[in-house]
XYZ file of C-alpha atoms in Angstrom:
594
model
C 32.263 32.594 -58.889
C 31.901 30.105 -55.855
C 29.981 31.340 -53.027
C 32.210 30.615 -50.094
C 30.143 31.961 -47.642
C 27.655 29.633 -45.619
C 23.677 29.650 -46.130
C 21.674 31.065 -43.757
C 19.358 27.991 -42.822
C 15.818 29.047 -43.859
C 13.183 28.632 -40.486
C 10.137 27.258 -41.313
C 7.137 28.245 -39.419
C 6.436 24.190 -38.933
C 9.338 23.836 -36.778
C 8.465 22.843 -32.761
C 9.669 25.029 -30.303
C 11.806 22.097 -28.679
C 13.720 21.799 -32.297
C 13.742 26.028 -32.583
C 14.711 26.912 -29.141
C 16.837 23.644 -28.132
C 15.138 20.379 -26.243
C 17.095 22.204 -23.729
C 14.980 25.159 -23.312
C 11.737 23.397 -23.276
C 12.691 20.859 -20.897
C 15.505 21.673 -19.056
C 15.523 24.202 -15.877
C 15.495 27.524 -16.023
C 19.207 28.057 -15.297
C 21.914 26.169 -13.678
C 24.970 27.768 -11.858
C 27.998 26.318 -11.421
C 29.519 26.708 -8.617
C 33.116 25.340 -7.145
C 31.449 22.152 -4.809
C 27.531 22.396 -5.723
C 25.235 23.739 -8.616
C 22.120 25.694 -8.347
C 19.786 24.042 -10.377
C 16.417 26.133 -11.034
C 15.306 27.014 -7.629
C 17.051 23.423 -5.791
C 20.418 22.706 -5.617
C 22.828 19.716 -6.186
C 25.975 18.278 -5.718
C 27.705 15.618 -7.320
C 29.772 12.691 -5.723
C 32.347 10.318 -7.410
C 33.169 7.341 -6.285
C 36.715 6.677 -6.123
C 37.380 3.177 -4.135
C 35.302 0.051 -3.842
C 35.677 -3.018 -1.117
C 37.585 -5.834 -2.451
C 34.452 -8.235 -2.010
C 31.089 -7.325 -2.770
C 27.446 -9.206 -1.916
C 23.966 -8.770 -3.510
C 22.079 -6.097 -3.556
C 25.179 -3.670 -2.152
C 23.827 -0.715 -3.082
C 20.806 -0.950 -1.653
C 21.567 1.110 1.238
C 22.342 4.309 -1.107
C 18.865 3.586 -3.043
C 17.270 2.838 -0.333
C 18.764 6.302 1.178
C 14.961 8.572 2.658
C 15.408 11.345 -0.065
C 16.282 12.091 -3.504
C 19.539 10.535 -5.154
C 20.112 10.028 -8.437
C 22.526 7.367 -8.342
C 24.573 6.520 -12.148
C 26.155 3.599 -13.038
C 27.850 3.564 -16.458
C 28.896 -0.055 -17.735
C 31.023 0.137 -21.063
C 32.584 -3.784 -22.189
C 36.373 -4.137 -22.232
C 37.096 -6.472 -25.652
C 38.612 -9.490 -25.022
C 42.198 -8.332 -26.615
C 42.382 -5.438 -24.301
C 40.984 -7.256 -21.353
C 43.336 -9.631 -21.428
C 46.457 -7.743 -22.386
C 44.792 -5.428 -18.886
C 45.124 -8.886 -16.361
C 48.662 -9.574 -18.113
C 49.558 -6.341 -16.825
C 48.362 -6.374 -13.724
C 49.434 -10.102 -12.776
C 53.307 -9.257 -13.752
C 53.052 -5.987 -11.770
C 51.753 -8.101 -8.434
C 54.367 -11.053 -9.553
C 57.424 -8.743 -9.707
C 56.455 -6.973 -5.989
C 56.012 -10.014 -4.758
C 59.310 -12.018 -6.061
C 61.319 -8.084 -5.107
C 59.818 -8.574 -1.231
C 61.413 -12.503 -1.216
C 64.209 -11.414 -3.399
C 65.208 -8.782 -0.149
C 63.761 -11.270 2.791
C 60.905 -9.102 3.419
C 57.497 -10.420 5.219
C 54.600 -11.306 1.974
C 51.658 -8.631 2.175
C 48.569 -10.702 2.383
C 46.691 -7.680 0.542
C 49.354 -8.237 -2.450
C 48.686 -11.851 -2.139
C 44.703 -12.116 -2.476
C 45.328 -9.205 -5.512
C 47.383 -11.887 -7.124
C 45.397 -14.833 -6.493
C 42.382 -13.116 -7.399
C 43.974 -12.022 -10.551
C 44.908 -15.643 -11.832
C 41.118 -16.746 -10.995
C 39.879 -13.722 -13.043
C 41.935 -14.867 -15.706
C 40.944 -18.283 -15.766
C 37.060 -17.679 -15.936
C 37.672 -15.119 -18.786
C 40.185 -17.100 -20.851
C 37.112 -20.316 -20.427
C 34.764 -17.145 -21.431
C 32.788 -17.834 -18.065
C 33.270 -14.456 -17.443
C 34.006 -10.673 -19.095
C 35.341 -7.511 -18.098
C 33.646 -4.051 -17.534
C 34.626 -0.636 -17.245
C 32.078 1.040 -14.644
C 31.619 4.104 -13.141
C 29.311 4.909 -10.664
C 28.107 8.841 -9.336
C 26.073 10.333 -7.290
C 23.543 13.342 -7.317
C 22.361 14.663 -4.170
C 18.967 17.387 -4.655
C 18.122 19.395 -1.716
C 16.002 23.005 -1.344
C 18.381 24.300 0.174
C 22.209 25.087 0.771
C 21.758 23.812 4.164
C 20.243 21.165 3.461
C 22.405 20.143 0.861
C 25.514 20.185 3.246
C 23.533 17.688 5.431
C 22.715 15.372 2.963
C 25.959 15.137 1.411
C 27.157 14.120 4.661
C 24.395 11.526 5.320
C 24.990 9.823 1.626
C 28.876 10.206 2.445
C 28.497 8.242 5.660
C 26.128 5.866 4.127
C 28.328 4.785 1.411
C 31.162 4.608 3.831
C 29.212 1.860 5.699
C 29.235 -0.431 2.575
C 33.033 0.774 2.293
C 32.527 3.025 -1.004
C 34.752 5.967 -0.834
C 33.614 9.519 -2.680
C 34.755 12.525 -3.343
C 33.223 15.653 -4.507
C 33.743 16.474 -7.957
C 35.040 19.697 -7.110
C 35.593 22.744 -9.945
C 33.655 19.832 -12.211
C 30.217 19.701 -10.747
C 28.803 21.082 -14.155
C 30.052 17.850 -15.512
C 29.316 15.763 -13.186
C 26.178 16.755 -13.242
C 25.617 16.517 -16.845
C 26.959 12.693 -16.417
C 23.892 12.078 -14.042
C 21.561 13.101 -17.131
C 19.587 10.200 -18.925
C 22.093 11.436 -21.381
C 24.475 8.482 -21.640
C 27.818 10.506 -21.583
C 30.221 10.248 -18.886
C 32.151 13.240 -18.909
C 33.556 12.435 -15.372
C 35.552 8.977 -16.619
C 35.943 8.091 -13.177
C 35.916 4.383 -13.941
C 37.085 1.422 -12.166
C 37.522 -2.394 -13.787
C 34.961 -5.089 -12.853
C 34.039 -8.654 -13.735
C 30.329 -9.668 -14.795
C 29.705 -11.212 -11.102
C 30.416 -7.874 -9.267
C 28.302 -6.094 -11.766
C 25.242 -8.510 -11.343
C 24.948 -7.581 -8.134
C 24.683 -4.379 -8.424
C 20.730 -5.193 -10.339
C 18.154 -4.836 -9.766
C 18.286 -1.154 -9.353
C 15.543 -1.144 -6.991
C 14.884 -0.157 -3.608
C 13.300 -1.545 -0.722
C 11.225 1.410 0.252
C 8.352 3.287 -1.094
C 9.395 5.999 -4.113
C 9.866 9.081 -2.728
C 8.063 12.368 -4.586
C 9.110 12.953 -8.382
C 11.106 16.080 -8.976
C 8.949 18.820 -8.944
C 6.000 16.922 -6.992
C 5.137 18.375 -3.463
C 5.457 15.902 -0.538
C 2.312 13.905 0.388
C 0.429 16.056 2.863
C -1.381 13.124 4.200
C -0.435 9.777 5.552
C 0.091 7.855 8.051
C 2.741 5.549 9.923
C 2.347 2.044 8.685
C 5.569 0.687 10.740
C 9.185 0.640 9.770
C 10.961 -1.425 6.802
C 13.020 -4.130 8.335
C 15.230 -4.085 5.147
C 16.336 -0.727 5.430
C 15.455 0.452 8.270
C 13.247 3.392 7.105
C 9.709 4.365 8.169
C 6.551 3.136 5.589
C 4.142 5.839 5.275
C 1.302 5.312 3.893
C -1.669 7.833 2.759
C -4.596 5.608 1.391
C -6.809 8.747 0.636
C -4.184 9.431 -2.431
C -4.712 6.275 -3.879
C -7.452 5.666 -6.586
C -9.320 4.428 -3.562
C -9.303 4.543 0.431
C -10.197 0.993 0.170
C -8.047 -1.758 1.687
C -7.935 -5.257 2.905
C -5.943 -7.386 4.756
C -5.364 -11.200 4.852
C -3.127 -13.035 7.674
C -3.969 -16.334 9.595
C -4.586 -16.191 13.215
C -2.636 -14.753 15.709
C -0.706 -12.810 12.563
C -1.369 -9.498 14.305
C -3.930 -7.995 12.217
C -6.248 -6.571 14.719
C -3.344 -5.227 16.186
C -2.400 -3.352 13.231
C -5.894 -1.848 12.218
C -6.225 -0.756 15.864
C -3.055 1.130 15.253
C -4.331 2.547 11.645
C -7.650 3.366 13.540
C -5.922 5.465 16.414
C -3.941 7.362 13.820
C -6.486 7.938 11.479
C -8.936 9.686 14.072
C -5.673 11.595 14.586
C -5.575 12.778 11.038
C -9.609 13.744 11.463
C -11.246 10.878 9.731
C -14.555 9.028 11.184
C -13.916 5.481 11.766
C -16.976 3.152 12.177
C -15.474 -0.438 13.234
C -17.815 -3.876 13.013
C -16.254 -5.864 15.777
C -17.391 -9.285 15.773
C -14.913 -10.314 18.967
C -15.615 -7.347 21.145
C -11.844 -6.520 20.676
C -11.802 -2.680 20.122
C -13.787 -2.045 23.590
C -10.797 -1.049 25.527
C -9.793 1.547 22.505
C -13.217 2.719 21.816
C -13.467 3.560 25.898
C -10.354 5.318 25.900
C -11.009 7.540 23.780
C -14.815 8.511 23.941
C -16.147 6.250 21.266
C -19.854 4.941 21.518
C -19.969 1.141 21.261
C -23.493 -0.721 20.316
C -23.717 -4.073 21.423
C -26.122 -5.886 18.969
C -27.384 -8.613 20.748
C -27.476 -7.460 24.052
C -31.163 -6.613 26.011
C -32.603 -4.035 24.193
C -30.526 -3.523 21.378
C -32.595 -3.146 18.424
C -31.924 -2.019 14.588
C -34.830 -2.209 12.546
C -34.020 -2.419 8.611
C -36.589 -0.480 7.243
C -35.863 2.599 8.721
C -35.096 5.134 5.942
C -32.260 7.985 6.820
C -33.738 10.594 8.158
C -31.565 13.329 6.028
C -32.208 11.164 2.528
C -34.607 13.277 0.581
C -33.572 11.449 -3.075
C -36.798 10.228 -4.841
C -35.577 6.257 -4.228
C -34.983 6.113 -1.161
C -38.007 4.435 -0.321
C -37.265 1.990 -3.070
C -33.508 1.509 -1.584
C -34.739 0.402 1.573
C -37.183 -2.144 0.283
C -34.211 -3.947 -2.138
C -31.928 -3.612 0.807
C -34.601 -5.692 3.012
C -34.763 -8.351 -0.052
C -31.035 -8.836 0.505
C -31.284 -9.239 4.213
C -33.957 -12.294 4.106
C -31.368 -13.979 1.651
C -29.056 -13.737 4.439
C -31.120 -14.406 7.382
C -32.469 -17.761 5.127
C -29.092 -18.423 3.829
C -29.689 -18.576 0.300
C -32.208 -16.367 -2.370
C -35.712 -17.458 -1.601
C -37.594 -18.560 -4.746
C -38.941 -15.409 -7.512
C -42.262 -16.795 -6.257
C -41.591 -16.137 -2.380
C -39.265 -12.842 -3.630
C -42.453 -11.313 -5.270
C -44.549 -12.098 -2.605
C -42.126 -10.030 -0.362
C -41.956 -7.365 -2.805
C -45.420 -6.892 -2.404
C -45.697 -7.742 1.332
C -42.811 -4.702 1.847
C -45.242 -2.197 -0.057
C -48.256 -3.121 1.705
C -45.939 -3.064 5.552
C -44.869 0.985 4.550
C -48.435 1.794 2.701
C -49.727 0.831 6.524
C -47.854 2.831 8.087
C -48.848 5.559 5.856
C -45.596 5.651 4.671
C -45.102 6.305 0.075
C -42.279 7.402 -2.189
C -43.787 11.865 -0.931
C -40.655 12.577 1.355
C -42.829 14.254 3.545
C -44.267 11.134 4.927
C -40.517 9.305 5.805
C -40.500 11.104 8.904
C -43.273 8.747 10.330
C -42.779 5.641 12.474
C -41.478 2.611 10.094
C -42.722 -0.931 10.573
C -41.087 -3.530 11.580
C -40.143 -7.138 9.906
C -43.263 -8.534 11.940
C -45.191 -6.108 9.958
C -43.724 -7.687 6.546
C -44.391 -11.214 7.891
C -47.882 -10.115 8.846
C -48.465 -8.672 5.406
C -47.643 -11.836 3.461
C -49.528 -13.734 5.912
C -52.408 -11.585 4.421
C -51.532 -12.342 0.485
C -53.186 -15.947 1.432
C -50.734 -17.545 -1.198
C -49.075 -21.000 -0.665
C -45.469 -18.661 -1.462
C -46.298 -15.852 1.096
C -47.339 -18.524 3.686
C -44.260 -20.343 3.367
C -41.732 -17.192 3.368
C -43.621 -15.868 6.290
C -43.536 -19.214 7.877
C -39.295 -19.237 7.296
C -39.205 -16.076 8.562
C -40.812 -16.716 12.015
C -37.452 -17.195 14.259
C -36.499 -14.045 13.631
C -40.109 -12.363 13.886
C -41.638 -14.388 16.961
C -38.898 -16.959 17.631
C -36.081 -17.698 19.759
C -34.223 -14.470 16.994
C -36.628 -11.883 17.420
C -34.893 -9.663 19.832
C -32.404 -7.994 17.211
C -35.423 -7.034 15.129
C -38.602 -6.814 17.825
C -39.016 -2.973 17.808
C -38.045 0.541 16.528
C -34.315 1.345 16.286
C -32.526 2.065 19.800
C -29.011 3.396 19.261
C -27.764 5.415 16.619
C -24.696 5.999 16.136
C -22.383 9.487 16.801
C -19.349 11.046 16.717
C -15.910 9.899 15.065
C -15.595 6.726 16.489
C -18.365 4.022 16.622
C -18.098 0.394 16.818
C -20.313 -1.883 16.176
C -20.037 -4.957 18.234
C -21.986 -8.076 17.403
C -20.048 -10.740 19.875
C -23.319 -11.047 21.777
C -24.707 -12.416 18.672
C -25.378 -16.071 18.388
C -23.965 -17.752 15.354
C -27.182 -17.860 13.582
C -27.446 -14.108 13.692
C -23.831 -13.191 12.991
C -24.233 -12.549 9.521
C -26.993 -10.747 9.650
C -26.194 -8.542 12.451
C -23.222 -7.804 10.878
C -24.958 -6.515 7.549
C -27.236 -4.556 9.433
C -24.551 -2.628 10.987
C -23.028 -2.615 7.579
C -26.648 -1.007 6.191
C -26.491 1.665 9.471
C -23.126 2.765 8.975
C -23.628 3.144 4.978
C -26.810 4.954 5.633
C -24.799 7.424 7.550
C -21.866 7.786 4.716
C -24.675 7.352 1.344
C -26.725 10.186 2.576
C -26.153 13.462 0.463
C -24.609 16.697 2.520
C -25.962 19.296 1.896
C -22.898 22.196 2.385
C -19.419 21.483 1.947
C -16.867 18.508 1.707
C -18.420 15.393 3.465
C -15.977 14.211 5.888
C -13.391 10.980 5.049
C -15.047 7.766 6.341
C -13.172 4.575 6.982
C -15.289 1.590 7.789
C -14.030 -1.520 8.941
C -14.790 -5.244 8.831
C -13.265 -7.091 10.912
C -13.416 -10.825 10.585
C -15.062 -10.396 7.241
C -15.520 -14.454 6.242
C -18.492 -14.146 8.552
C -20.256 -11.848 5.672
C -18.081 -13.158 2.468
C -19.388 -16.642 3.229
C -22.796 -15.528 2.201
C -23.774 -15.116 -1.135
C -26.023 -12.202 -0.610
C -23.680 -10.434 1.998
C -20.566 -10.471 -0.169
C -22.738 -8.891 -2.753
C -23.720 -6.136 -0.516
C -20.025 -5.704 0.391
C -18.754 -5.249 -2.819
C -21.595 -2.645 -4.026
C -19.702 -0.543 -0.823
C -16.196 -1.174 -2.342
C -17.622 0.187 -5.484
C -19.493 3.122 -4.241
C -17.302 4.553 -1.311
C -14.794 6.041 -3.530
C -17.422 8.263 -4.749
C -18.811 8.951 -1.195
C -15.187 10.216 0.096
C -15.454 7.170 2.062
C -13.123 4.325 2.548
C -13.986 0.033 2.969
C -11.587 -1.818 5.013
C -12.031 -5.705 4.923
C -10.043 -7.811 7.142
C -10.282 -11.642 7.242
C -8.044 -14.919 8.274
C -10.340 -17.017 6.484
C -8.431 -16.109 3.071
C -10.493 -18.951 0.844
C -13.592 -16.973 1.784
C -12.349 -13.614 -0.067
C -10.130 -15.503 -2.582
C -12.410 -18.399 -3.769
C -15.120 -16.756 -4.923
C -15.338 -13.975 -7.956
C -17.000 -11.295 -5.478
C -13.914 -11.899 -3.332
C -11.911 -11.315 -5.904
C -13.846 -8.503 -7.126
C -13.037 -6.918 -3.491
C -9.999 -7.016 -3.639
C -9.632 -5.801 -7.333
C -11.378 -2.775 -5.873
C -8.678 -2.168 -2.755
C -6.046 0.202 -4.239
C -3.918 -1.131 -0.774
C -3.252 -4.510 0.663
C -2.371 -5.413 3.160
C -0.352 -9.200 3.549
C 0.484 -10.445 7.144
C 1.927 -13.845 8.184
C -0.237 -16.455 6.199
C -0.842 -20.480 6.668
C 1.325 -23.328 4.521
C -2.072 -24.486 3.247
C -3.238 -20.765 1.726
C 0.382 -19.259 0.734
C -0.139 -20.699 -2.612
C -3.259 -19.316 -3.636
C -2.187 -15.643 -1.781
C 0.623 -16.192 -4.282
C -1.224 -16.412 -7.341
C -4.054 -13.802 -6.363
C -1.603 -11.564 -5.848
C 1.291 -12.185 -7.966
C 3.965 -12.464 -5.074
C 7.681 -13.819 -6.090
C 8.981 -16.757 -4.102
C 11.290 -14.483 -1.878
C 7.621 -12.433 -0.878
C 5.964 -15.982 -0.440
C 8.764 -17.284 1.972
C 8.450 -13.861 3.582
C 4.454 -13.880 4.728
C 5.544 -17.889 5.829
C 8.164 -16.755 8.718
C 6.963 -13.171 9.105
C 6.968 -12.163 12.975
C 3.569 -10.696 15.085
C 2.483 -7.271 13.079
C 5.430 -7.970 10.197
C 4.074 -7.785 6.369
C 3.904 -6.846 3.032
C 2.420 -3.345 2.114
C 1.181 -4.028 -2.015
C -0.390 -1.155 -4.269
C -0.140 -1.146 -7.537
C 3.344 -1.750 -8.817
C 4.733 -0.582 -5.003
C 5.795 -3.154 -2.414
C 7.080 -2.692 0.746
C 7.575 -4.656 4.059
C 6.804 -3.010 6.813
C 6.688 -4.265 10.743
C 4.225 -2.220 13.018
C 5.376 -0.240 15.578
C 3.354 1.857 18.430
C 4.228 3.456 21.303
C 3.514 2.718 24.601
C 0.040 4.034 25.141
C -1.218 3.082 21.529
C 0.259 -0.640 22.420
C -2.049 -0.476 26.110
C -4.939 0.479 23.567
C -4.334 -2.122 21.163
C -3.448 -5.279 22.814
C -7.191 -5.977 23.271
C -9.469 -7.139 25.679
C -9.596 -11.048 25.074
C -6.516 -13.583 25.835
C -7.361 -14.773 22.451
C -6.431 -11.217 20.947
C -3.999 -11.106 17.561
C -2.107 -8.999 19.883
C-alpha cells in the first residue's frame, strides 16, 4: 500500500542555525510591525516612498541630492530590460495614441498642446535610436526608505526627503496599507513587490550612476554616531557640513599640500581653535610668526627661538623619563641634529668620534645611564666640541672644527646655555621666524625634539591626553635628509603615544619626491588637498590617485576650498569660520594665506 502521507524531514544535528531557524531569524530584526503609513522595525522605524512621476528631461548625477540627503535613506532602483519585440510594439503604441490626439485637436480647430507635441517628437527620436540599436528600453522603478528613532522623527524626515525630491521634480507617495512590501522591495533581496515602474531609455538610466554621494557616509545601521569631530567646512556640492574626527581614524596624523596663498594656514588655524575646543593640546612650529595673534588671544605661551636669550639645549633629558635608554635616546637624537646643522651625515670616522665625545660631555657632568643622576645640570654642545677637541684625532679635530659656528660663532646663541623656556599648557607655539636661514632647520627640529619629549614621556596614571603637533611650512625640515627622517619616526610613533603629526607644506616636491615623503604621507590616515600649482598637479595626481574631475578641481579651487581624502572617502569641503575665529585666523603678516 502507497504511503500517501508526507515524510517528516529528518534534522540533523549538523544543520546551522541560519538554515534551522530561517536566515531570517539570525539576521533579520527582532520584529517588524506593519503599520498603515510606517513600520516599526526592531527598535527604529521606517517608511517607504514610491515614486510616481519623473521630469520630462533629466541631467547627470540627478539623484544626487536624495543620496546626498544628511541621514539615512536607502534609496532602490530596480532596472529590468524591455525585449526588443515588446519595446517596440510599446513606442508603436504610444506614437499612434499621441498621433490620433493630435490629428482629433486639428480635426476640431483646436490650439496644438506643446506638451503633446515634445511627447510625440520625443517618441519618433526614441524610436529611431532603438530601431539603429543605439539605444534600449528599461523598465525602472525607483523607492525610497526613510530610518529614523523615532515616530517624530520619522514624520520630519519624510517631509525633508519629500521636499527634496520635489526640488529635482520627482513626485512620491507613501505606499500606504503596503509599507510591509515596500519595505521588503528595499531589501538586497532583488524582488519588487511594489511594481511601481515607469519606462526609460539607456541615456536617462546612465545618469542615474554612479550611485554615489558627494558627502561623507553617514553611520552604518546599528553604529552609534561619531562622538568626536570637528567642523572641516561645508560641501559646495551639496551643500552639507564635512565633519571630520581624525582621532577615529587609524591615525590622528594628517597633512596638507596647497601652493601659496591656497589658504592653508588659514584652515589649520581654524582646526587648531576647534580642537582646543574639543580638549586636545596643540603644540604649533610656526616658522612665519603667523599664529601670534591666535596664540595671544587665547592664553597660549609662544617661544621665540632666535630671539635674545632664547635657548634650547639638546641634551637635556625629560625630566619625568625614568626608562633605562633614555640617556642613550638623547645621545642618537644629538647625532641626528649635527647631520642637520652640517647638512649632510658626517663621515663613520667623525660619527664615532662624536659618539664618544657625547659620553665623555655627560660622564663630566657626572651624568650615566643610574636615573638618579639625570636630575643634574646637562652640558652643553660646547661641552661636546670641547670633548672631541680632547680625543686629539685628525676626525674629532675636524668635526669640532665644523661645528664651531654654532658653538663659538656667529650661531651660538640658540645653543650657548641651559634651556630657558619650557613649554605649558594646551597651546604652545613654537616660533622660529627670528631664525636666520642657516638655523631654520635646526631650530625647527629642536622644537620638534621639545615638543616630542613632552608627548614620548610615559604617564604615570591614567589616559595621556590627545596631542596634535603641527608643522607648518614643513619643506624647511623635509629638505634635509636627517630631519625628514626624524619626522617620519614621529608619524610612526604618535599613534601609539595618543598623539597626532600634522605636516603642512607648499613646497609639494619636498614631501612627494623623496621615499620618506612618501612614507609620511602613507602614514597620514587624512589629507588634506588645497588649491595646487599647474607645474605640481600632475605628480599630486599620481601620489594620490585623484581622477581628472578632482585634478581640475585643486587647479580653480577658491581661498580655503579642497579636497578632504581618507581612505576610500573623498569629500570637498570649503572652510568656513565665524566672525571671531576669522579675526583670529587671518594672521599677523600681509603675506598671510589668509
Amino acid at each position: 500500500m502507497k504511503n500517501l502521507l508526507p515524510r517528516k524531514p529528518i534534522a540533523h544535528d549538523t544543520d546551522s542555525p541560519a538554515a534551522s531557524a530561517g536566515l531570517s531569524h539570525v539576521l533579520g530584526p527582532s520584529g517588524v510591525v506593519n503599520m498603515p503609513r510606517y513600520l516599526q522595525v526592531g527598535d527604529g522605524y521606517a517608511a517607504v516612498l514610491m515614486v510616481t512621476g519623473y521630469p520630462a528631461e533629466v541631467g547627470v548625477a540627478w539623484l544626487d541630492p536624495l543620496l546626498g540627503w544628511p541621514g539615512r535613506l536607502d534609496v532602490v532602483v530596480y532596472i529590468d530590460p524591455l525585449t526588443g519585440p515588446a519595446a517596440a510594439a510599446g513606442l508603436r503604441r504610444q506614437r499612434a495614441r499621441l498621433e490620433s490626439n493630435r490629428r482629433t485637436d486639428t480635426d476640431k480647430g483646436r490650439l496644438l498642446d506643446p506638451a503633446a507635441e515634445a511627447a510625440a517628437d520625443d517618441a519618433a527620436e526614441l524610436a529611431d535610436r532603438i530601431a539603429r540599436g543605439h539605444s534600449k528600453l528599461f523598465r525602472v522603478g525607483l523607492y525610497l526608505c526613510v530610518h529614523a528613532a523615532s515616530l517624530d522623527e520619522l514624520q520630519e524626515s519624510i517631509a525633508q526627503v519629500r521636499a527634496v525630491a520635489a526640488s529635482v521634480l520627482l513626485d512620491t507617495q507613501p505606499a500606504t496599507w503596503r509599507q510591509l512590501q515596500g519595505w521588503i522591495s528595499t531589501l538586497p533581496l532583488a524582488t519588487d513587490t511594489l511594481r511601481m515602474r515607469r519606462v526609460m531609455d539607456t541615456e536617462a538610466i546612465a545618469t542615474m550612476f554612479p550611485l554615489a554621494s558627494p558627502d561623507l557616509p553617514a553611520p552604518l545601521p546599528g553604529q552609534p554616531a561619531p562622538a568626536g569631530g570637528l567642523l572641516y567646512g561645508l560641501n559646495p556640492d551639496s551643500g552639507g557640513v564635512v565633519w571630520w574626527d581624525r582621532w577615529s581614524q587609524h591615525n590622528a596624523n594628517s597633512v596638507v599640500l596647497a601652493r601659496s596663498g591656497a589658504g592653508k594656514s588659514y584652515f589649520v588655524k581654524l582646526e587648531v581653535l576647534r580642537s582646543l575646543a574639543d580638549g586636545v593640546a596643540v603644540s604649533v612650529i610656526d616658522p612665519d610668526n603667523e599664529y601670534r595673534r591666535l596664540a595671544d588671544a587665547v592664553g597660549a605661551v609662544t617661544i621665540a627661538l632666535g630671539a635674545g636669550g632664547v635657548r634650547l639645549n639638546p641634551l637635556d633629558i625629560p625630566p619625568g623619563d625614568r626608562r633605562g635608554d633614555a640617556l642613550t635616546r638623547r645621545a642618537l637624537f644629538l647625532h641626528t641634529l649635527v647631520a642637520v646643522l652640517l647638512g649632510e651625515q658626517p663621515p663613520p670616522a667623525e660619527r664615532a668620534a662624536l659618539d664618544k665625545a657625547i659620553i665623555a660631555a655627560y660622564t663630566a657632568a657626572g651624568i650615566c645611564n643610574d636615573p638618579g643622576t639625570w636630575g643634574r645640570q646637562a652640558p652643553l654642545l660646547r661641552d661636546v666640541s670641547a670633548a672631541l677637541a680632547e680625543q686629539g684625532t685628525a676626525a674629532a679635530e675636524t668635526l669640532a672644527a665644523r661645528l664651531t659656528p654654532w658653538v663659538s660663532g656667529s650661531f651660538r646663541d640658540l645653543f650657548d646655555g641651559p634651556t630657558t623656556h619650557a613649554p605649558h599648557g594646551q597651546l604652545a607655539v613654537w616660533s622660529t621666524r627670528h631664525l636666520p636661514d642657516e638655523l631654520r632647520a635646526p631650530g625647527m627640529l629642536l622644537a620638534l625634539d621639545a615638543i616630542w619629549r613632552d608627548v614620548d614621556v610615559p604617564g604615570n596614571t591614567g589616559q595621556p591626553p590627545r596631542r596634535l603637533v603641527i608643522v607648518d611650512e614643513a619643506w624647511m625640515l623635509l629638505k634635509d635628509g636627517q630631519g625628514a627622517k626624524f619626522l617620519y619616526r614621529l608619524s610612526k610613533s604618535a599613534r601609539k603615544r595618543r598623539a597626532g603629526l600634522a605636516v603642512i607644506t607648499q613646497d609639494v616636491g619636498d614631501l612627494l619626491g623623496s621615499d620618506l615623503g612618501q612614507a609620511v604621507i602613507a602614514n597620514a590616515a587624512t589629507q588634506i588637498l588645497l588649491r595646487q600649482a599647474a607645474q605640481s598637479v600632475d605628480a599630486v595626481a599620481d601620489s594620490f590617485g585623484l581622477t581628472a574631475g578632482e585634478a581640475r578641481l585643486l587647479l580653480s579651487a577658491r581661498i580655503g576650498e579642497g579636497l578632504l581624502i581618507s581612505g576610500a572617502h573623498r569629500v570637498c569641503f570649503h572652510a568656513v569660520a565665524s566672525k571671531k575665529e576669522h579675526r583670529l585666523c587671518i594672521g599677523d603678516l600681509e603675506v598671510d594665506d589668509a
